[in-house]
């Protein structure tokens, strides 16, 4: 640590930490940041610039840092673009520099710097599209752009979220925030104080002030302790407020383990807080702005406040000879601090012709030369600054000043980001050369330096020393040369002027054309300077130029943190039926249905999916199978007007449905297209149980609730979801009755005709039996309280052993229903109406119902519309495929003339165990009426396959329905 | 001045002093033949093709803010023609073909990058639905390829193929010619080209009212004075409903916020465009290096052009769940745009019940890719008073007759498309 | 994420609710004719400013409520049960 | 038939888990099994004195929770309201009892309501992460009701959230 001052600083010299940067080992102290530790080791060069690959050093001491971005490595982790200035040092930290090849000190990509004349702002809009074209140039441009390298490996860390509520949220624990928090907490209200740094104090950590007789850091710590002692206060360190949203919702990100060599178990790396505050106090301080001069990007040029931070907070001896360059009083203390630390100050160069007040005198007292009315016109150096040239602002000879450190202050801009995100307006303050917070839209106020107020006594109410300094100062016209406005994105003054000349006049065009303020720092130290240049070029005020919108996040936020804990397998919660675990244990492969998972098939030794479903489906046709159909939506409907509700939502009639009977029903949406279907049973005089499809269950419930609340509040009736209460098991096949006879009590199954409902018991548990058939076989659906589902299921399996019972999954269910021509969501896809699905007759009931009016529209009643048909391969063997299009023969020639009109498409297909061949359902223009018996070609151009097929009725199997009634 | 490597070289020696202005900043004239409202990509493209293809000489484009500042300047730049319905895929394919020659035509590099667009399929239903779509594309002469799971893994190895994926990838529908373009450049390229053909682009000029007499539009009130004209073309995207309201019309359109975001720049790590429909997530990497991604609509009517936390958090969760490498990157900025959502999810490019007033809107999530095609057919419609065959289906009347263009089958609720 | 003052539960995060539709429309009678139905089903005022709309408190009390909300600022001007008397 | 099967069978193991070096488990988590749950939904006056919004009240041997306008959940008690549907939900919802010092900390990881203001006897139908839940304030903790189909995922969510405070699943 060659450049560490002998004493001072807020570091723990007792705790040495080892770290590596670009493969070299270094040491630092507890309390260092990576930036301060690198500087303390004399490592100046920390990165290469975005576009020209110029050598760059640490420029700032906080989130505003534009240059010092590194990649953090270690323990299977890789994080590009970490700011060295906010990365707390820990033992074993490993970092590497970015955007250089092959190495930081010898970066061959620096050739871009030589080509700079060819690469002005937006050069890529003017070229690279001719010749071999963008396709050729783009990969080069992409490789040159970007900063660090990301990793595609899964993140080994976890993240979480937390909601919090408080009366007052104070953002920033500098003097202003500490004072505001204490004041608010006194009233007993819930107060949250959040600070992005690991320590409270803000500017007091480096500004060497005394308050109430204590030095700044001690005063701040005392305030923090007073706050910590109150149980209505939450103080969060390492926590940044990054977004200010509607209704005073402020988003924070807390870095919980990033500063630790090893994170404690069960602790997330970062946490996003969603804080709902009655009132927000923004005590976010101010961000120092630079002054522009040629080659102002050399390592060793840094903000004056940052220089003081490295000196005072981290005890870094930044160089041996410094020049301080300023337009305002605040940097005088920098010169004094440098001198006090034993660094020679070649001169303080002040733009102002005659700076007054106490500071020039203090400078003189310390024997530091003042060059008033001067500006810097040059800066020499390579991988480090060697010297600068100062010249009178009004013209005159330049004077070289040898130095290895240039501390710059162009004044301080209030950190108005959150204020602006919240919808607050900003007002440009000509004297300050920055925006101040203006009128607000939400409940927040700004205090302290965030308003441009720099009087410490007034901000804190404490008795303070005479160290106040005003940030007010004039602007400067940079001397000609390579003047960097935006270090993060390598935007120069020439780029800004070029944009202006070319007519990119709006501040948003300026931003987008030059990329000013679009880098990782979002222009925290460059936007204002760029806007000022633009204003000068336009001979207009800064206020007229304006500013681009402020958007969250205030500083970049880890995407994993925003995502929180519900990622990976937990991204969408898994909904499980009561039989889920049984399926899992018995070889089920699952398929998603809404949030549910359902068994697709139960694979036995070595079976393929097709083997399994064909076996399962055949089984149902031959003996008996059982299936878990618990995911069907179930809605209990009660009240005197229940029937009226059904009459209004279903297209078909329910008035004639008797108690103890069930009926299939079809619902349309308001636009007249099919919405949902299912069976509804009448359980009592004013009591119905509606079933819905799995996918539409929630929507249908919600629509019923909507109709009852909004459209028909006069109906006395209530709907209640009982989907979760009842498990449901389909028992299907010629032996289903025999099987049920074995296990059910309380009913004579011969008295349960097709579409009847019966109350039964199974081992003493009250269940409901519905004689409903989806498979077309003699079949039942048994509804039973979910907790008994597994017992009932295994009971059915053991009781049916002799009958050869077997479970069947979704795929077999699909095969069975396709054989029967029943539609599901593949056909009821939101583009089909009742008639298209072959359900037109149901809608003939002369009663108003949802969707009736719109279903009469011409296009929906057109006989040429696609309608449901069946398909069989003319060769009796070739498989179909979902998503095949139906074409005329002429259109399936090897080279048809495109475009080709599709006549329809295959919606579902299966191998039919009953028919012994592949079959399909399809929607075909004109439907069966126009095409019965016709030959069509089912074409899968992507798969390169055509199936010659015959159009048949979609009811392939037992079209009269004799088996289900049997 | 024409842009080329040579002009750049020449200017490099002259300190870049010789570049001409990209567009003028004219004062509005009292009268134009055709006024386009909205200097987004669509408005500017319309003006350009009106001048270029139809020889119209008196055109103004009025923009309430800065040109390109609407959705054109804030979209995730995906260009594709992978639609299901022939009406849509033919229109978008024509647009895609225009994209393929756009940089040359405009003499402005719009950085159209044909890096491919993949839509992921998970369950068997999605495989069928995307197969149907890809096949429809092929029947219309559009490139489409099916990638099975293994092919997906080869093509986009960055996605999660492990047993930690909540929605395992079954395959994907790839359109190789799809890709991205530099959104701002599209607005600027069209603006520069239109300006050079004499189109007046007038920024900071908000249309505040219509002068309609005898059922015909005669002129417009604007914040920069009254402008009379023969015909008006609305191309105001999220503000279509609002402006139609000023002209006394109600439309089957609602305005909703769609959000997007960008990460800090990183070296190339993602070379195509992926959309993960099941998780409402899609992602690509900008040439600058930012991962650009977004998700679903916020779901309620809004004219607030800003983002919010729940949707961003959800988008991040979907992103990390499908593309785990996103987790340790950092979000740089997030924002919103106001979407003109129609009731069937397809656009409207048509005459209106008011004589001389034409509407181009209802672009939902997908109007950026339509930019050149939309300008082409809207210019045709404005110039001839009749639709181009490609925009014939995109009428207002279709909602009345039921000839809906509903790709996904969602009902008449915008937030389901 | 604005707050919606649910008349039953009190102020709750917007994420507990599901947006329904424009509440200025009323469902026409079945025989009101094609125009009325077209208007109801498809046409929207889509105002920039106060908007009356239905929301359902899906993750809460499940009530459907009518909210008046500014579509530009998201400020909620009023909220009441959709069904009178609840 | 035997006892009903718990929806949590494969995830509940008695014991202490997570971080326990900070003064013991912050959360004690168990399933309340065998409760009788009845949903009452009224289309008109019930004729009963049932609790108002966000509140609960003792009823018979059990308690009635207001869960929405004209809707109540009766826990281990019964009632015969007029003009109302009375629907069994005993199997439809899983009830978890959360007690211990860290209950609020854990719930606040997914629940957007102001839990500081949620007192004993209060009822809130609200979200917990991705789940729609019903919270009932009890002495020293909260009873959490969640749909059976999500119960396992919700349990996993809670135990994950509780890891940093340590949690205990008592022997039933
Ligand atoms: C986050 C997001 C992601 C998207 N992603 C994609 C994508 O990946 N691919 C894709 O194809 N599409 C995408 N879109 C959609 C696409 O951006 C738009 O459909 C398209 O850009 C619309 O272009 P436009 O020219 O019609 O509208 P805009 O660019 O919005 O232009 C309309 C202009 O009209 C102006 N205007 C409004 N009112 C007035 C008035 N009264 N007077 C004068 N001027 C007025 C506005 O200021 C604006 O500049 C996305 C949109 C968003 C918001
Ligand atoms: N001498 C100087 O150059 C100089 C410069 C700046 C401030 N000051 C002095 O500081 C005093 C003002 O104090 P103050 O408290 O207003 O400002 P401050 O800069 O001291 O404190 C602001 C605090 O807010 C934190 N912060 C900012 N944004 C945040 C966010 N989004 N989330 C979390 N934390 C955030 C910062 O880390 C910092 O600790 C004045 O007396 C002024 O004179 C002096
Ligand atoms: C494709 C794309 C890439 C972007 N990349 C960046 C970026 O690298 N840096 C940045 O600051 N903003 C980037 N933005 C965001 C813009 O700065 C801006 O937020 C967005 O265009 C919306 O405008 P607004 O924030 O002014 O409302 C990008 C936007 C898009 C659409
Ligand atoms: Zn509620």
Coordinates of N, CA and C in Angstrom, one line a residue, chain A residues 45-120:
Chain A
X45 N -4.5 2.9 -13.3 CA -5.2 2.5 -14.5 C -6.2 1.4 -14.1
X46 N -7.5 1.7 -14.3 CA -8.4 0.6 -13.9 C -9.3 0.1 -15.0
X47 N -9.3 0.8 -16.1 CA -10.2 0.4 -17.2 C -9.9 1.1 -18.5
X48 N -10.6 0.6 -19.5 CA -10.5 1.2 -20.8 C -11.8 1.8 -21.2
X49 N -11.7 2.8 -22.0 CA -13.0 3.5 -22.3 C -13.8 2.7 -23.3
X50 N -15.1 3.1 -23.3 CA -16.1 2.3 -24.1 C -15.8 2.2 -25.5
X51 N -15.5 3.3 -26.1 CA -15.4 3.4 -27.6 C -13.9 3.4 -28.1
X52 N -13.1 4.4 -27.5 CA -11.8 4.6 -28.0 C -10.7 3.7 -27.2
X53 N -11.2 3.1 -26.2 CA -10.3 2.3 -25.4 C -9.1 3.1 -24.8
X54 N -9.5 4.3 -24.4 CA -8.5 5.2 -23.7 C -8.2 4.7 -22.3
X55 N -7.0 4.8 -21.8 CA -6.8 4.4 -20.4 C -7.6 5.3 -19.5
X56 N -8.2 4.7 -18.5 CA -9.0 5.4 -17.6 C -8.7 5.1 -16.1
X57 N -8.9 6.1 -15.3 CA -8.7 5.8 -13.8 C -9.9 6.1 -13.1
X58 N -9.8 6.0 -11.8 CA -10.9 6.3 -10.9 C -11.2 7.8 -11.0
X59 N -12.5 8.2 -11.2 CA -12.9 9.6 -11.4 C -13.7 10.1 -10.2
X60 N -14.4 9.2 -9.6 CA -15.3 9.7 -8.5 C -15.2 8.7 -7.3
X61 N -16.0 8.9 -6.3 CA -15.9 8.1 -5.1 C -17.2 7.4 -4.7
X62 N -18.2 7.4 -5.7 CA -19.5 6.8 -5.3 C -20.2 6.2 -6.5
X63 N -21.5 6.2 -6.5 CA -22.3 5.7 -7.6 C -22.2 6.4 -8.9
X64 N -21.7 7.6 -8.8 CA -21.6 8.4 -10.0 C -20.4 8.0 -10.9
X65 N -19.6 7.1 -10.4 CA -18.3 6.7 -11.1 C -18.6 6.3 -12.6
X66 N -18.0 7.0 -13.6 CA -18.2 6.6 -15.0 C -17.1 5.6 -15.5
X67 N -15.9 5.6 -14.9 CA -14.8 4.9 -15.5 C -14.5 3.5 -14.9
X68 N -14.5 3.5 -13.5 CA -13.9 2.4 -12.8 C -14.9 1.2 -12.7
X69 N -15.2 0.6 -13.8 CA -16.1 -0.6 -13.8 C -15.2 -1.8 -14.0
X70 N -15.4 -2.8 -13.2 CA -14.6 -4.0 -13.3 C -15.5 -5.2 -13.2
X71 N -14.9 -6.4 -13.5 CA -15.6 -7.6 -13.4 C -15.2 -8.3 -12.1
X72 N -16.2 -8.6 -11.3 CA -15.9 -9.4 -10.0 C -16.0 -10.8 -10.3
X73 N -15.1 -11.6 -9.8 CA -15.0 -13.0 -10.0 C -14.9 -13.8 -8.7
X74 N -15.1 -15.0 -8.8 CA -14.8 -15.8 -7.6 C -15.9 -16.8 -7.3
X75 N -15.6 -17.9 -6.8 CA -16.6 -18.9 -6.2 C -17.7 -19.1 -7.2
X76 N -17.3 -19.3 -8.5 CA -18.3 -19.7 -9.5 C -19.2 -18.5 -9.9
X77 N -18.8 -17.3 -9.5 CA -19.6 -16.2 -9.8 C -18.9 -15.2 -10.7
X78 N -19.6 -14.4 -11.5 CA -19.0 -13.5 -12.4 C -20.0 -12.3 -12.5
X79 N -19.5 -11.1 -12.1 CA -20.4 -10.0 -12.2 C -19.7 -8.9 -13.0
X80 N -20.1 -8.6 -14.2 CA -19.5 -7.6 -15.0 C -20.0 -6.2 -14.5
X81 N -19.2 -5.2 -14.9 CA -19.6 -3.8 -14.7 C -19.8 -3.4 -13.2
X82 N -19.1 -4.0 -12.3 CA -19.2 -3.6 -10.9 C -18.4 -2.3 -10.7
X83 N -19.0 -1.4 -10.0 CA -18.3 -0.1 -9.8 C -17.3 -0.3 -8.7
X84 N -16.0 -0.1 -9.0 CA -14.9 -0.2 -8.0 C -15.1 0.7 -6.9
X85 N -15.8 1.8 -7.1 CA -15.9 2.9 -6.1 C -17.0 2.6 -5.1
X86 N -17.9 1.6 -5.4 CA -18.9 1.2 -4.4 C -18.7 -0.2 -4.0
X87 N -17.7 -0.9 -4.5 CA -17.5 -2.3 -4.1 C -16.6 -2.3 -2.9
X88 N -17.2 -2.8 -1.8 CA -16.4 -2.8 -0.5 C -15.4 -4.0 -0.6
X89 N -14.3 -3.7 -0.1 CA -13.2 -4.7 -0.2 C -13.5 -5.8 0.8
X90 N -13.2 -7.0 0.5 CA -13.2 -8.1 1.4 C -12.0 -9.0 1.1
X91 N -11.7 -9.8 2.1 CA -10.6 -10.6 1.9 C -10.8 -11.7 0.9
X92 N -9.9 -11.7 -0.1 CA -10.0 -12.7 -1.2 C -10.8 -12.2 -2.4
X93 N -11.1 -10.9 -2.4 CA -11.8 -10.4 -3.6 C -10.9 -10.5 -4.9
X94 N -11.6 -10.9 -6.0 CA -10.9 -11.1 -7.2 C -11.6 -10.2 -8.3
X95 N -10.9 -9.4 -8.9 CA -11.5 -8.5 -9.9 C -10.6 -8.5 -11.2
X96 N -11.2 -8.2 -12.3 CA -10.4 -7.9 -13.5 C -10.9 -6.8 -14.3
X97 N -10.1 -6.2 -15.0 CA -10.5 -5.0 -15.8 C -11.2 -5.5 -17.1
X98 N -11.8 -4.5 -17.7 CA -12.8 -4.9 -18.8 C -12.4 -4.1 -20.1
X99 N -13.0 -4.6 -21.2 CA -12.9 -3.9 -22.4 C -11.5 -3.6 -22.9
X100 N -10.7 -4.6 -22.7 CA -9.3 -4.4 -23.2 C -8.8 -5.7 -23.8
X101 N -7.9 -5.6 -24.8 CA -7.4 -6.9 -25.4 C -6.0 -6.6 -25.9
X102 N -5.0 -7.3 -25.5 CA -5.1 -8.5 -24.6 C -5.0 -8.1 -23.1
X103 N -4.5 -6.9 -22.8 CA -4.4 -6.5 -21.4 C -4.7 -5.1 -21.2
X104 N -4.8 -4.7 -19.9 CA -5.2 -3.4 -19.6 C -4.2 -2.4 -20.0
X105 N -2.9 -2.7 -19.8 CA -1.8 -1.7 -20.1 C -1.5 -1.7 -21.6
X106 N -1.7 -2.9 -22.2 CA -1.4 -2.9 -23.7 C -2.7 -3.4 -24.4
X107 N -3.5 -2.4 -24.7 CA -4.8 -2.7 -25.3 C -4.8 -2.4 -26.8
X108 N -4.8 -3.4 -27.6 CA -4.6 -3.2 -29.0 C -5.9 -2.5 -29.6
X109 N -7.0 -2.7 -28.8 CA -8.2 -2.0 -29.3 C -8.1 -0.5 -29.3
X110 N -7.0 0.0 -28.6 CA -6.8 1.4 -28.5 C -6.6 2.0 -29.9
X111 N -6.4 1.2 -30.9 CA -6.3 1.7 -32.2 C -7.6 2.5 -32.6
X112 N -8.7 2.2 -31.9 CA -9.9 3.0 -32.1 C -9.6 4.5 -31.8
X113 N -8.7 4.7 -30.9 CA -8.4 6.1 -30.6 C -7.8 6.8 -31.8
X114 N -6.9 6.0 -32.5 CA -6.3 6.6 -33.7 C -7.3 6.9 -34.8
X115 N -8.3 6.0 -34.8 CA -9.3 6.1 -35.8 C -10.4 7.1 -35.5
X116 N -10.2 7.7 -34.3 CA -11.3 8.5 -33.8 C -11.9 9.5 -34.8
X117 N -11.1 10.1 -35.6 CA -11.7 11.0 -36.6 C -12.7 10.4 -37.5
X118 N -12.6 9.1 -37.6 CA -13.6 8.3 -38.5 C -14.8 7.9 -37.7
X119 N -14.7 8.1 -36.4 CA -15.7 7.5 -35.5 C -16.5 8.6 -34.7
X120 N -16.9 9.7 -35.4 CA -17.6 10.7 -34.6 C -19.0 10.1 -34.1

